[in-house]
PDB file of C-alpha atoms in Angstrom:
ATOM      1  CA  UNK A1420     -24.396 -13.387  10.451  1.00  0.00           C
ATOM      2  CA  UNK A1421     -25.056 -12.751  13.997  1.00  0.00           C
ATOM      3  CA  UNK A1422     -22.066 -12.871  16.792  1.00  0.00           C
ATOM      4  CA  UNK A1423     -23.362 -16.598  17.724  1.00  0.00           C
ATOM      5  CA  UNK A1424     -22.636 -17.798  14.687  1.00  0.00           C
ATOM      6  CA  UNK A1425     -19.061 -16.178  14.382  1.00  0.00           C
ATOM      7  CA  UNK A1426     -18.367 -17.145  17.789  1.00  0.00           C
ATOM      8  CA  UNK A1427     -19.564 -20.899  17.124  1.00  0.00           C
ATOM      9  CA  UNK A1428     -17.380 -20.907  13.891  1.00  0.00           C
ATOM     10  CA  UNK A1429     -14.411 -19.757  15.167  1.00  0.00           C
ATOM     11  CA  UNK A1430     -14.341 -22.666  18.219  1.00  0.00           C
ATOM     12  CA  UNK A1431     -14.703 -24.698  15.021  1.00  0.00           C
ATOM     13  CA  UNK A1432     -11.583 -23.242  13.529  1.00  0.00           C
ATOM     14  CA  UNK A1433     -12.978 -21.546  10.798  1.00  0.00           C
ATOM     15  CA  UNK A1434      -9.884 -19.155   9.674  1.00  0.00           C
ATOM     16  CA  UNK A1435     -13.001 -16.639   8.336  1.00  0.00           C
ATOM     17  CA  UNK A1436     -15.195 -16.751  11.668  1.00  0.00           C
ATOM     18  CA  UNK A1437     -11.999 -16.586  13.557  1.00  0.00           C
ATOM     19  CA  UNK A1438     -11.103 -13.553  11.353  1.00  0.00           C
ATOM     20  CA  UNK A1439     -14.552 -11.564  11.480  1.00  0.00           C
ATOM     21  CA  UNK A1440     -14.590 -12.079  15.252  1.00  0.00           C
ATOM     22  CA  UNK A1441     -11.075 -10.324  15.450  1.00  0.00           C
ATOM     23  CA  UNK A1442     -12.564  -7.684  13.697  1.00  0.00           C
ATOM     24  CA  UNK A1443     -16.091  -7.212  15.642  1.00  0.00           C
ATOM     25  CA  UNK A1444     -13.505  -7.307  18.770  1.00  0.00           C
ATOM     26  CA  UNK A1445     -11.107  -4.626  17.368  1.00  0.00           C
ATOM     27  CA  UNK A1446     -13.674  -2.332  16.120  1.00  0.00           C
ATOM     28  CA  UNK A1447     -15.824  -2.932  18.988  1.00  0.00           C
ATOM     29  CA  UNK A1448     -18.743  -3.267  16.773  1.00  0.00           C
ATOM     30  CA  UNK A1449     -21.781  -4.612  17.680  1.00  0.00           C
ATOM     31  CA  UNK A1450     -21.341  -8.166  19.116  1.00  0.00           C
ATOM     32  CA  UNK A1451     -17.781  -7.565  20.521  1.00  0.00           C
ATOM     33  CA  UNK A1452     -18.585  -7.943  24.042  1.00  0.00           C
ATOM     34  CA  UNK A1453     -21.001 -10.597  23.834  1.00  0.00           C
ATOM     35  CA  UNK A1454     -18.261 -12.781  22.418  1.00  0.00           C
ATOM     36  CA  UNK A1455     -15.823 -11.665  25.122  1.00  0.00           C
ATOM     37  CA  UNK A1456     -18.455 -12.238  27.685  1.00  0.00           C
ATOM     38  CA  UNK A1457     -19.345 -15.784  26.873  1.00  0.00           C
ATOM     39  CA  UNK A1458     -15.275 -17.120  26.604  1.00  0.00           C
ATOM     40  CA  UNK A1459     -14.164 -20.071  29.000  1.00  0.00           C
ATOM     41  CA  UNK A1460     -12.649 -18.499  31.903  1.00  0.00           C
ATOM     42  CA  UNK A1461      -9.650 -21.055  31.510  1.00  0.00           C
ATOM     43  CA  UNK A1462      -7.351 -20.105  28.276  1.00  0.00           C
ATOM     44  CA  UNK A1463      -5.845 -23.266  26.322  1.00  0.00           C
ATOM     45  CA  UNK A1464      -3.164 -21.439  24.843  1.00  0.00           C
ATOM     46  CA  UNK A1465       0.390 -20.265  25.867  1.00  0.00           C
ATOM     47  CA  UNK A1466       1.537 -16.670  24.835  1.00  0.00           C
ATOM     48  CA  UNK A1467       5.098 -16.071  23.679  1.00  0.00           C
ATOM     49  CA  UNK A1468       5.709 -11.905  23.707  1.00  0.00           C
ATOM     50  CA  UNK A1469       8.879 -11.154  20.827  1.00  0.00           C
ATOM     51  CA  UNK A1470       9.896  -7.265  21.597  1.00  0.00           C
ATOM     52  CA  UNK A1471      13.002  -5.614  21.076  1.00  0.00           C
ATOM     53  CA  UNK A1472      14.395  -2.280  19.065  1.00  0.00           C
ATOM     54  CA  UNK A1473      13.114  -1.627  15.680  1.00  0.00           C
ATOM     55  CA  UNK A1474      15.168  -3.098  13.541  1.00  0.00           C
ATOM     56  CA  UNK A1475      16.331  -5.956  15.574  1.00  0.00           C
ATOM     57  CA  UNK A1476      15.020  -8.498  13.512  1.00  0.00           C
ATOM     58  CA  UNK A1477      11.741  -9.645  15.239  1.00  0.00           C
ATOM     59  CA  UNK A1478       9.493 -10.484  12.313  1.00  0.00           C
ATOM     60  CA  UNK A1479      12.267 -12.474  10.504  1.00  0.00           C
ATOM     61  CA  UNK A1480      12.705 -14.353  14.234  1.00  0.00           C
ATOM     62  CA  UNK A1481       9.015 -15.079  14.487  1.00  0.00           C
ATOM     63  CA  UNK A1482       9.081 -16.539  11.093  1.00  0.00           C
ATOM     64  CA  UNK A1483      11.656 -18.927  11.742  1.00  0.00           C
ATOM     65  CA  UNK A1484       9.955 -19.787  14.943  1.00  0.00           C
ATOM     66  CA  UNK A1485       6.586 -20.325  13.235  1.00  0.00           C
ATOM     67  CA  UNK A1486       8.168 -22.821  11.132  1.00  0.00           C
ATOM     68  CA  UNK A1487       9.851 -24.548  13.643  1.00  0.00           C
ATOM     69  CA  UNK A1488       6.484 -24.595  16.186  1.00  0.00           C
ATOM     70  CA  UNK A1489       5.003 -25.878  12.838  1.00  0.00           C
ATOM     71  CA  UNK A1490       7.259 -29.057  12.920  1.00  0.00           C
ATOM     72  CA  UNK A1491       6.707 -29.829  16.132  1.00  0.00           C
ATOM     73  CA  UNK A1492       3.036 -30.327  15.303  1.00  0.00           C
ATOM     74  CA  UNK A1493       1.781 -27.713  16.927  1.00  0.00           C
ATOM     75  CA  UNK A1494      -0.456 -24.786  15.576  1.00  0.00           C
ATOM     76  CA  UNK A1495       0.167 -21.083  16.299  1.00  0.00           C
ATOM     77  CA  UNK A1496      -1.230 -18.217  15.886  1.00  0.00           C
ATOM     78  CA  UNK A1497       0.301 -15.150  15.210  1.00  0.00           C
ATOM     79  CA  UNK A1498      -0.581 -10.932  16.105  1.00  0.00           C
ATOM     80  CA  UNK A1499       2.197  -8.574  15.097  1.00  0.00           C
ATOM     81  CA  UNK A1500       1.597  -5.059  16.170  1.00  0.00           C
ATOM     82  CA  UNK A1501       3.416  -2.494  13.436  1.00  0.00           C
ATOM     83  CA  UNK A1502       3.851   1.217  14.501  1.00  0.00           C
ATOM     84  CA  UNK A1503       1.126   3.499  12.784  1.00  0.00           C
ATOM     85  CA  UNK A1504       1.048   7.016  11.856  1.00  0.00           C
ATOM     86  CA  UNK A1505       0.207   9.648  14.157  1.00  0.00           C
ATOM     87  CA  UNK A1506      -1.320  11.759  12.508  1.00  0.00           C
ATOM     88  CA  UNK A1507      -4.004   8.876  10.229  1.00  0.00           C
ATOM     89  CA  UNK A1508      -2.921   5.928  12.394  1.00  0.00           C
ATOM     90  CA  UNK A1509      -2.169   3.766   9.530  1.00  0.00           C
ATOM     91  CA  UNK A1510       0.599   2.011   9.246  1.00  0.00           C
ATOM     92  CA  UNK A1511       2.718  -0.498   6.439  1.00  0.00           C
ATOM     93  CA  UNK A1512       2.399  -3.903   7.902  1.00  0.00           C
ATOM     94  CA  UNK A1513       5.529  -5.501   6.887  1.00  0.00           C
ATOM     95  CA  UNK A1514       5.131  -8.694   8.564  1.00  0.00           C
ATOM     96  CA  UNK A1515       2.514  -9.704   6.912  1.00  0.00           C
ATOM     97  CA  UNK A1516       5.877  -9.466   3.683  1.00  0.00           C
ATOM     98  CA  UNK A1517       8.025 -11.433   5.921  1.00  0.00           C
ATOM     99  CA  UNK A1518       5.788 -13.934   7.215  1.00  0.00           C
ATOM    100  CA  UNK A1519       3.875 -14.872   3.627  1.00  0.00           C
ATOM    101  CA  UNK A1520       4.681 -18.382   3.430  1.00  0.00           C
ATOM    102  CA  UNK A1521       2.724 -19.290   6.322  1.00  0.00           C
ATOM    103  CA  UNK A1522      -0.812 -17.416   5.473  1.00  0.00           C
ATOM    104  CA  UNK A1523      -2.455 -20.524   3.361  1.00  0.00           C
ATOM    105  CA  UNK A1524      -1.461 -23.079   6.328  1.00  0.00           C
ATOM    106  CA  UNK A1525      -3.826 -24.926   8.098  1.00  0.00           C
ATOM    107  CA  UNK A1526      -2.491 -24.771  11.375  1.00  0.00           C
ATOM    108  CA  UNK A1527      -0.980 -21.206  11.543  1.00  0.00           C
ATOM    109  CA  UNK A1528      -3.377 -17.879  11.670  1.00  0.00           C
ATOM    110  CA  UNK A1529      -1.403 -14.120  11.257  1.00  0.00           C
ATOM    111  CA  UNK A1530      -3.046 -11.129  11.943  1.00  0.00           C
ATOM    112  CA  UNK A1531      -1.278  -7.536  11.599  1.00  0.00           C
ATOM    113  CA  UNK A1532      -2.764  -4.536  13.545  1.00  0.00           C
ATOM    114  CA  UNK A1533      -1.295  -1.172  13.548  1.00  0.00           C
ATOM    115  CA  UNK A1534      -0.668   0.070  16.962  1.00  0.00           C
ATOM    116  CA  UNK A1535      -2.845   3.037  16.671  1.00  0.00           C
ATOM    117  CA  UNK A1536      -0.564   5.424  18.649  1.00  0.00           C
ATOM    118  CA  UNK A1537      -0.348   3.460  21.703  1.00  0.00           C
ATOM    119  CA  UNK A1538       2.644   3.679  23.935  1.00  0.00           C
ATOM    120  CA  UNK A1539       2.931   0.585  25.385  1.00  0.00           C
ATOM    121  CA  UNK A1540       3.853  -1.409  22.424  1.00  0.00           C
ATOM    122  CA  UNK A1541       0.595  -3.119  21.846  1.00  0.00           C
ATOM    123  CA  UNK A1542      -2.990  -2.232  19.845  1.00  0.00           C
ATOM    124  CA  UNK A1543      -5.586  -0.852  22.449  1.00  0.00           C
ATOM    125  CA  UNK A1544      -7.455  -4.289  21.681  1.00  0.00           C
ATOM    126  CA  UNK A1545      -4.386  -6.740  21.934  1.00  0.00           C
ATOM    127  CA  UNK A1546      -5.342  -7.939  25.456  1.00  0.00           C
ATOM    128  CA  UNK A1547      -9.106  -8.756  24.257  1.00  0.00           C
ATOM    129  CA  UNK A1548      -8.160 -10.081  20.809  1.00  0.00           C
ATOM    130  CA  UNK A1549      -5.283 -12.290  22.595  1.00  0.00           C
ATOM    131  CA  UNK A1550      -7.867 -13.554  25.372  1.00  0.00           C
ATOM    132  CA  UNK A1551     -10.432 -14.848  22.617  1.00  0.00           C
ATOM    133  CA  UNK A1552      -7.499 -16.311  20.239  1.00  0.00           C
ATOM    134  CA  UNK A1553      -6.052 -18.276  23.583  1.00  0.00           C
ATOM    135  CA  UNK A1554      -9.377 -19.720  23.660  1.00  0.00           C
ATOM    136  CA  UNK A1555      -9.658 -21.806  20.558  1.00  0.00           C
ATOM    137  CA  UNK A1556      -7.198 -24.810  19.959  1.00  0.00           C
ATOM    138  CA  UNK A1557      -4.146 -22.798  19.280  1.00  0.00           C
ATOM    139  CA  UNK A1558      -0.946 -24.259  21.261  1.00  0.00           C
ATOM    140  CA  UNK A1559       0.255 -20.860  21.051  1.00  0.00           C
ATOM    141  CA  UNK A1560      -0.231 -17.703  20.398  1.00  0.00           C
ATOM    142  CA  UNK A1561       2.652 -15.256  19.434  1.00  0.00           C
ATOM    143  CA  UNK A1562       2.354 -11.856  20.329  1.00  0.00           C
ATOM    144  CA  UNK A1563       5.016  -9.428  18.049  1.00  0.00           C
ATOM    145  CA  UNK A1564       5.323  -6.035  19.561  1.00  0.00           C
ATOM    146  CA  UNK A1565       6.252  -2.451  17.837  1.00  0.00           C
ATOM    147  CA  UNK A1566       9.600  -2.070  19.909  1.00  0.00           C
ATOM    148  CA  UNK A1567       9.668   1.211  21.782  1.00  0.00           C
ATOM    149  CA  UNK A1568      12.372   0.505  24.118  1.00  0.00           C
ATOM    150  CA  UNK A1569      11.546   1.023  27.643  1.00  0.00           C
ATOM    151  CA  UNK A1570       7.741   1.803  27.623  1.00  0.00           C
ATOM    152  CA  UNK A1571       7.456  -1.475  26.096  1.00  0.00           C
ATOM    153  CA  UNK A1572       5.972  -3.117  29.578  1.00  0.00           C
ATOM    154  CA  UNK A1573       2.604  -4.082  28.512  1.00  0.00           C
ATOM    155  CA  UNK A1574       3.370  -7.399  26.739  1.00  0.00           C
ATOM    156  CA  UNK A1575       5.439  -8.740  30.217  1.00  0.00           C
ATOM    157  CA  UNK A1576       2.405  -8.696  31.892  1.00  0.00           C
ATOM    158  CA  UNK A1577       0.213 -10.305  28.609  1.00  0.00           C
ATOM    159  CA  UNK A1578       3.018 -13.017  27.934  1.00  0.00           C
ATOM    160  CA  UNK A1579       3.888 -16.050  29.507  1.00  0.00           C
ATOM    161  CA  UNK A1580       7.221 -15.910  28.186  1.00  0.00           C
ATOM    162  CA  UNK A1581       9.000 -12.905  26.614  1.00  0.00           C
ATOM    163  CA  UNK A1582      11.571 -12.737  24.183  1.00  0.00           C
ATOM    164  CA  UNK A1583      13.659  -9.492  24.372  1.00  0.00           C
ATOM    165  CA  UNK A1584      15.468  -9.148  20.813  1.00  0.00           C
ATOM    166  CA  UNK A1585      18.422  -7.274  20.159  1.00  0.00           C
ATOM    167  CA  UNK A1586      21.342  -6.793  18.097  1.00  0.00           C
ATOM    168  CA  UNK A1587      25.235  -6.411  18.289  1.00  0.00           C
ATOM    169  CA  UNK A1588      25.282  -2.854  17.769  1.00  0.00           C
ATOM    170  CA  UNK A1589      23.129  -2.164  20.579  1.00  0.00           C
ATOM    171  CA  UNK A1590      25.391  -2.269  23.206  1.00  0.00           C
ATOM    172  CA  UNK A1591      24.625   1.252  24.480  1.00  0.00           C
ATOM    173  CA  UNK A1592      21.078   0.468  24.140  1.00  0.00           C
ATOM    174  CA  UNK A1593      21.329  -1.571  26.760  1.00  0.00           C
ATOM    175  CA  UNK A1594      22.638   0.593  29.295  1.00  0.00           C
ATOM    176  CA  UNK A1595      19.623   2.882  28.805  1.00  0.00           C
ATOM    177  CA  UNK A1596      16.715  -0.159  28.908  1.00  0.00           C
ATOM    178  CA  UNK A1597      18.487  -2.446  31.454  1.00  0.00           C
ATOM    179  CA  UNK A1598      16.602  -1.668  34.095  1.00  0.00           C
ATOM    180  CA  UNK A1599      13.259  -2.890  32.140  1.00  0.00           C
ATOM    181  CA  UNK A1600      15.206  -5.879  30.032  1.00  0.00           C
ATOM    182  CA  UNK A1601      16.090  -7.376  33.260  1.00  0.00           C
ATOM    183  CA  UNK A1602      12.369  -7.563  34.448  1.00  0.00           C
ATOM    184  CA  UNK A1603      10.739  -8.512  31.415  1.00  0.00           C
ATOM    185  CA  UNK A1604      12.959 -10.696  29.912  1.00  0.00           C
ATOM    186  CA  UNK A1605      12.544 -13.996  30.273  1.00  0.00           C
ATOM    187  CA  UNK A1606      14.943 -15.051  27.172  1.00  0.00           C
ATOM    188  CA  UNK A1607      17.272 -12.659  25.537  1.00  0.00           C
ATOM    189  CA  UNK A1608      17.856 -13.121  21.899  1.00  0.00           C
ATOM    190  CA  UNK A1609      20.841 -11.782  20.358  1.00  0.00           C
ATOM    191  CA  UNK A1610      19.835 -11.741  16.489  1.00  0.00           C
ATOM    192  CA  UNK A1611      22.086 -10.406  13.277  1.00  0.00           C
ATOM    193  CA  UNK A1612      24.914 -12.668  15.574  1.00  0.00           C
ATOM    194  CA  UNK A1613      27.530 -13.000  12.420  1.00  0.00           C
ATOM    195  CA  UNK A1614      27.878  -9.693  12.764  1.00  0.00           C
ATOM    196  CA  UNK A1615      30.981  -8.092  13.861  1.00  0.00           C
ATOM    197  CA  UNK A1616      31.324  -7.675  18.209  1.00  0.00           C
ATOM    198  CA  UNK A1617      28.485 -10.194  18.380  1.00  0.00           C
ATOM    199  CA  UNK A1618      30.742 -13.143  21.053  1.00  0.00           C
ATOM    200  CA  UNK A1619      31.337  -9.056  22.550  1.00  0.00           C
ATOM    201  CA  UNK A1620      28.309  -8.430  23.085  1.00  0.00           C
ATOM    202  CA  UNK A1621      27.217 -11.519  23.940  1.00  0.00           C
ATOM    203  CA  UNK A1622      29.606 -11.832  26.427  1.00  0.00           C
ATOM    204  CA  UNK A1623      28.552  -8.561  28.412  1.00  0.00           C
ATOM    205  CA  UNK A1624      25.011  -9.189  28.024  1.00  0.00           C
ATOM    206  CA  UNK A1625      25.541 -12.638  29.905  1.00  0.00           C
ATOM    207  CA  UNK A1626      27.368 -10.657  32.937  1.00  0.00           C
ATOM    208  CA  UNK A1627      23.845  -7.993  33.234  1.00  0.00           C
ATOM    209  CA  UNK A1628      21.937 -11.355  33.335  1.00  0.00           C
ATOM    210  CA  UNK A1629      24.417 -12.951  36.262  1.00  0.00           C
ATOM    211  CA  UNK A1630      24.377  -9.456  38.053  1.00  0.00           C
ATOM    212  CA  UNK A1631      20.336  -9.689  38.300  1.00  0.00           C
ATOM    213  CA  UNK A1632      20.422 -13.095  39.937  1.00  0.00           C
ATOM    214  CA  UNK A1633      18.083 -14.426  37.679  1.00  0.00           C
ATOM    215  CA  UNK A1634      18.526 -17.669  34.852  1.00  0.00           C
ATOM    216  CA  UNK A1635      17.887 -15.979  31.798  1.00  0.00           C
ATOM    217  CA  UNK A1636      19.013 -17.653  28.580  1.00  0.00           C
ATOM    218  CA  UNK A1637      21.133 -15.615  26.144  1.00  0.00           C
ATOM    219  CA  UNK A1638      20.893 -17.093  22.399  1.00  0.00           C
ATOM    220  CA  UNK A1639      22.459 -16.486  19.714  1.00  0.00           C
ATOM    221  CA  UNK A1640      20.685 -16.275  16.876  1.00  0.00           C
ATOM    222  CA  UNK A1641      20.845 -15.337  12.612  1.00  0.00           C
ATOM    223  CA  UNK A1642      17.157 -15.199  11.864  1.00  0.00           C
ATOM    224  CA  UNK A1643      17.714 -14.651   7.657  1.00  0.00           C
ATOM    225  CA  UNK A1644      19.589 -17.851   8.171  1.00  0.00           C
ATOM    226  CA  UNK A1645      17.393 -19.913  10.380  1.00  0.00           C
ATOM    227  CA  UNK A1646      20.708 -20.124  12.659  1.00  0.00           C
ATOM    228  CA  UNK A1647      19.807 -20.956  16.253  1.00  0.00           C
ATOM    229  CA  UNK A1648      15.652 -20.706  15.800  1.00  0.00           C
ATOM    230  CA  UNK A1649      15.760 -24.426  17.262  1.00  0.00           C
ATOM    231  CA  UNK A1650      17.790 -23.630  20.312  1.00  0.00           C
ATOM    232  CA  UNK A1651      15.377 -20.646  20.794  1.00  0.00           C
ATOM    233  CA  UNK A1652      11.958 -22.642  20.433  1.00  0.00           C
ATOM    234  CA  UNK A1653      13.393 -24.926  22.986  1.00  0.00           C
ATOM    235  CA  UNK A1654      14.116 -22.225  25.353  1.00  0.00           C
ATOM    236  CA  UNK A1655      10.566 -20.568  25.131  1.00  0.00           C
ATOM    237  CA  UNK A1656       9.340 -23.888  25.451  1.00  0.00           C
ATOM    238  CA  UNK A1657      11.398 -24.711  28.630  1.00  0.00           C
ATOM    239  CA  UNK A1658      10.535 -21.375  29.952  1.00  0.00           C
ATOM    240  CA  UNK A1659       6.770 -22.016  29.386  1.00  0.00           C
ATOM    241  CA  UNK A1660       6.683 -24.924  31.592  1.00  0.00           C
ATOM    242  CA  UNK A1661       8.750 -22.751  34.287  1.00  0.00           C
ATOM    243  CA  UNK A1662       6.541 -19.455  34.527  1.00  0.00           C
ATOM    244  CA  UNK A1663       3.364 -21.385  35.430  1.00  0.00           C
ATOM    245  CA  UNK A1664       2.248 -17.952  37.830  1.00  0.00           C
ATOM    246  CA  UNK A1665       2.980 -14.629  35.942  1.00  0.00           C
ATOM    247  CA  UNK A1666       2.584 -11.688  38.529  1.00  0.00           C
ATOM    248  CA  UNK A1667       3.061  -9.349  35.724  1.00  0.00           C
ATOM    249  CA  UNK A1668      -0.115 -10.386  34.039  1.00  0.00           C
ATOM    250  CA  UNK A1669      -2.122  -9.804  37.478  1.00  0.00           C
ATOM    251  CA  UNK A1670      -1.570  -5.835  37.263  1.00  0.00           C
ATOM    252  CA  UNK A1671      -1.969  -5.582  33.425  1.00  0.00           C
ATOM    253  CA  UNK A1672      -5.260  -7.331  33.699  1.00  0.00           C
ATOM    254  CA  UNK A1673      -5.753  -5.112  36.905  1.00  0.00           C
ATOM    255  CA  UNK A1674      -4.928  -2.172  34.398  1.00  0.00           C
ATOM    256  CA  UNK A1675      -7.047  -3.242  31.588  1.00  0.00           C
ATOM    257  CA  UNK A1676     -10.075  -3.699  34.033  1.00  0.00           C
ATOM    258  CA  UNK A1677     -10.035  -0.386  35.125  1.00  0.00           C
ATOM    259  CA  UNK A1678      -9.966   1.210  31.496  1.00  0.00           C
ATOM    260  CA  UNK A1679     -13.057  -1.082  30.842  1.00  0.00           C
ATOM    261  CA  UNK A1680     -14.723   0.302  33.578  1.00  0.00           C
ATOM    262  CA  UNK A1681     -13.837   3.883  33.075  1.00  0.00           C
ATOM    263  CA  UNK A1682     -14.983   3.791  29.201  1.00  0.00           C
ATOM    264  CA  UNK A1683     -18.213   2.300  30.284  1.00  0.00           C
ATOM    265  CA  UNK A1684     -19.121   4.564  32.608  1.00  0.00           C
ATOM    266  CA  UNK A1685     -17.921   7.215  30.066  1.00  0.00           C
ATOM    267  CA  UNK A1686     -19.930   6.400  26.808  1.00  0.00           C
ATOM    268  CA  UNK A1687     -22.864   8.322  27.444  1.00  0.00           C
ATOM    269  CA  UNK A1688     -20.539  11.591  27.753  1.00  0.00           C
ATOM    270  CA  UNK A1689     -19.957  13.870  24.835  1.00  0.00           C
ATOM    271  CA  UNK A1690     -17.197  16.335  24.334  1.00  0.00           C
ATOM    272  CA  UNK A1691     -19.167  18.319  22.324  1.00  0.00           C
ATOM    273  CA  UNK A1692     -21.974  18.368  24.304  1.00  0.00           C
ATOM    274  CA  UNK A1693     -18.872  19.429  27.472  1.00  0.00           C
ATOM    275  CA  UNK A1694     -17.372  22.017  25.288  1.00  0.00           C
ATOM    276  CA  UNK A1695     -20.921  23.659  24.763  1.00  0.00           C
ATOM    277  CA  UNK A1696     -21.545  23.843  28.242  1.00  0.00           C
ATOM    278  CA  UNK A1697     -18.277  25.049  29.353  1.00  0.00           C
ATOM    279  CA  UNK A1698     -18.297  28.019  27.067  1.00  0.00           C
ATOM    280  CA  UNK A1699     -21.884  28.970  28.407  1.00  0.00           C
ATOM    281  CA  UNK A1700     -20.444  28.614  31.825  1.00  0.00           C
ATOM    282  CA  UNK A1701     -17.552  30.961  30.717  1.00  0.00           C
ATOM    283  CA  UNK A1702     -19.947  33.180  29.463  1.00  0.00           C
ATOM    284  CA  UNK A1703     -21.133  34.024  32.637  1.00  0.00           C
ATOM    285  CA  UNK A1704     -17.956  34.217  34.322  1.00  0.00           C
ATOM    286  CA  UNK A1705     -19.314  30.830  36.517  1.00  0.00           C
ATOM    287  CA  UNK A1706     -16.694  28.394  34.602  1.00  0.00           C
ATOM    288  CA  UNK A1707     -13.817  26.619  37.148  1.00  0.00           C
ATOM    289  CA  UNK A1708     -12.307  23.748  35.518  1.00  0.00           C
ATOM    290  CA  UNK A1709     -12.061  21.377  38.759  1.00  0.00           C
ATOM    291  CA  UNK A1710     -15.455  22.051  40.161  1.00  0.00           C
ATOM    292  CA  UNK A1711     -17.280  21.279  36.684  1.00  0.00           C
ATOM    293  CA  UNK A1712     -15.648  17.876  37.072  1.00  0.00           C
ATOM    294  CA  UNK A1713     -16.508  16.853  39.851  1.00  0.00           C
ATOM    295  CA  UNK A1714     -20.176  18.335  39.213  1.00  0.00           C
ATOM    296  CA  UNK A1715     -20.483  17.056  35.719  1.00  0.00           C
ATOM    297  CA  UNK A1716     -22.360  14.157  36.361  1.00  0.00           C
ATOM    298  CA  UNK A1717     -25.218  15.885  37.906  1.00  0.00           C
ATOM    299  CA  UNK A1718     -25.678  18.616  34.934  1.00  0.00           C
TER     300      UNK A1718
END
């Protein structure tokens, strides 16, 4: 089947054309770019970012909030980013355990991806895969991130609203990342909240969001319980319809654009065929490590 075909079946909403296309797109396998290249320029779909500590809870949270986007009618899709290994990059996708009711239904799709080593939180692909996803009839498109703290940036500028989930006992955490909660966070979820120094917690939390100046909602919430998953739809929902310009997103794509050029103009260099010719230049005592850069190009 040729990338046409995928690509027709997946603006169809065929859950396997939608699937193979992820996977010509991730792999970047012959095809990929043609199907990036011919998607509408305007997306359809929202994109809700969930990030947070590991541990905090965040693919029990997006379960409960699939289930409620669900009854509302509308249909989601779903891309949770697990850490992987880095030594094999593999990883044990354990959302894909957590979010199993919701695999056979027709209006959700869930893909895991292992983040491959990446550092900002998201798979190297996440910004193409989420582009082609927003532009099939998906309402919206949740984006679950590894949780690396600080360094996880990348999915303020990708989402149109981000959820920054955390727990009771991480009220020295906070101190360390407040600098980055307060500019990425557009809700704050406080998850695990029948646990003890929760209202605590809570309570300081609210004062860093006063100090900043800026409305951002604090919720409550006990994911295992489905406790306070309504209150937090409603508040990514209200937030949606407030963040209708994300500058964020402007240098990520700014960012992404600039990789995409550099590995084009790249792919006809080898580092074998490099390492050859810098231990003949070494050879004959000729070798300086700045001047074969910028010289490269003309060998």
């Amino acid at each position: 089947m040729n990338w046409q075909q995928l690509y027709t079946g997946a603006k169809n909403h065929n859950i396997k054309s939608i699937a193979r296309c992820i996977s010509v797109i991730e792999n970047e396998t012959e095809g990929a770019n043609e199907i990036l290249e011919a998607l509408p320029m305007v997306a359809t779909s929202k994109i809700v970012g969930i990030t947070g500590p590991p541990g905090a809870g965040k693919s029990t949270l997006t379960d409960g909030l699939i289930g409620e986007f669900v009854r509302q009618g509308k249909k989601v899709a779903v891309l949770c980013v697990d850490p992987s290994s880095p030594f094999h990059f593999g990883a044990l996708l354990g959302d894909r355990i957590r979010m199993s009711d919701w695999y056979t239904h027709p209006n959700v799709y869930i893909r895991s991806f292992a983040s491959r080593g990446s550092l900002g939180g998201l798979h190297p692909r996440l910004i193409e895969i989420t582009d082609f996803l927003c532009r099939l009839d998906f309402d919206l498109v949740i984006v679950e991130t590894v949780g690396v703290g600080q360094s996880e940036v990348e999915i303020a500028g990708l989402a149109d609203c981000t959820v920054v989930v955390l727990v009771p006992e991480a009220g020295d955490e906070v101190q360390t990342m407040k600098a980055g909660l307060m500019e990425i966070a557009d809700v704050f979820v406080i998850n695990k909240a029948d646990r003890p120094e929760a209202d605590q917690f809570a309570y300081h939390l609210h004062l860093l969001v006063h100090d900043s100046n800026v409305q951002t909602p604090v919720i409550k919430t006990i994911a295992s319980k489905q406790t306070g998953i309504k209150e937090l739809a409603d508040a990514i929902v209200t937030k949606l319809d407030e963040n209708s310009k994300n500058d964020r997103k402007y240098w990520l794509l700014a960012e992404r654009a600039y990789q995409l050029m550099r590995d084009k103009k790249m792919k006809n260099i080898s580092k074998e065929k490099i390492k050859l010719e810098i231990i003949r230049l070494m050879n004959e005592n000729r070798f300086n490590l700045y001047k074969f850069a910028s010289d490269y190009e003309k060998i």
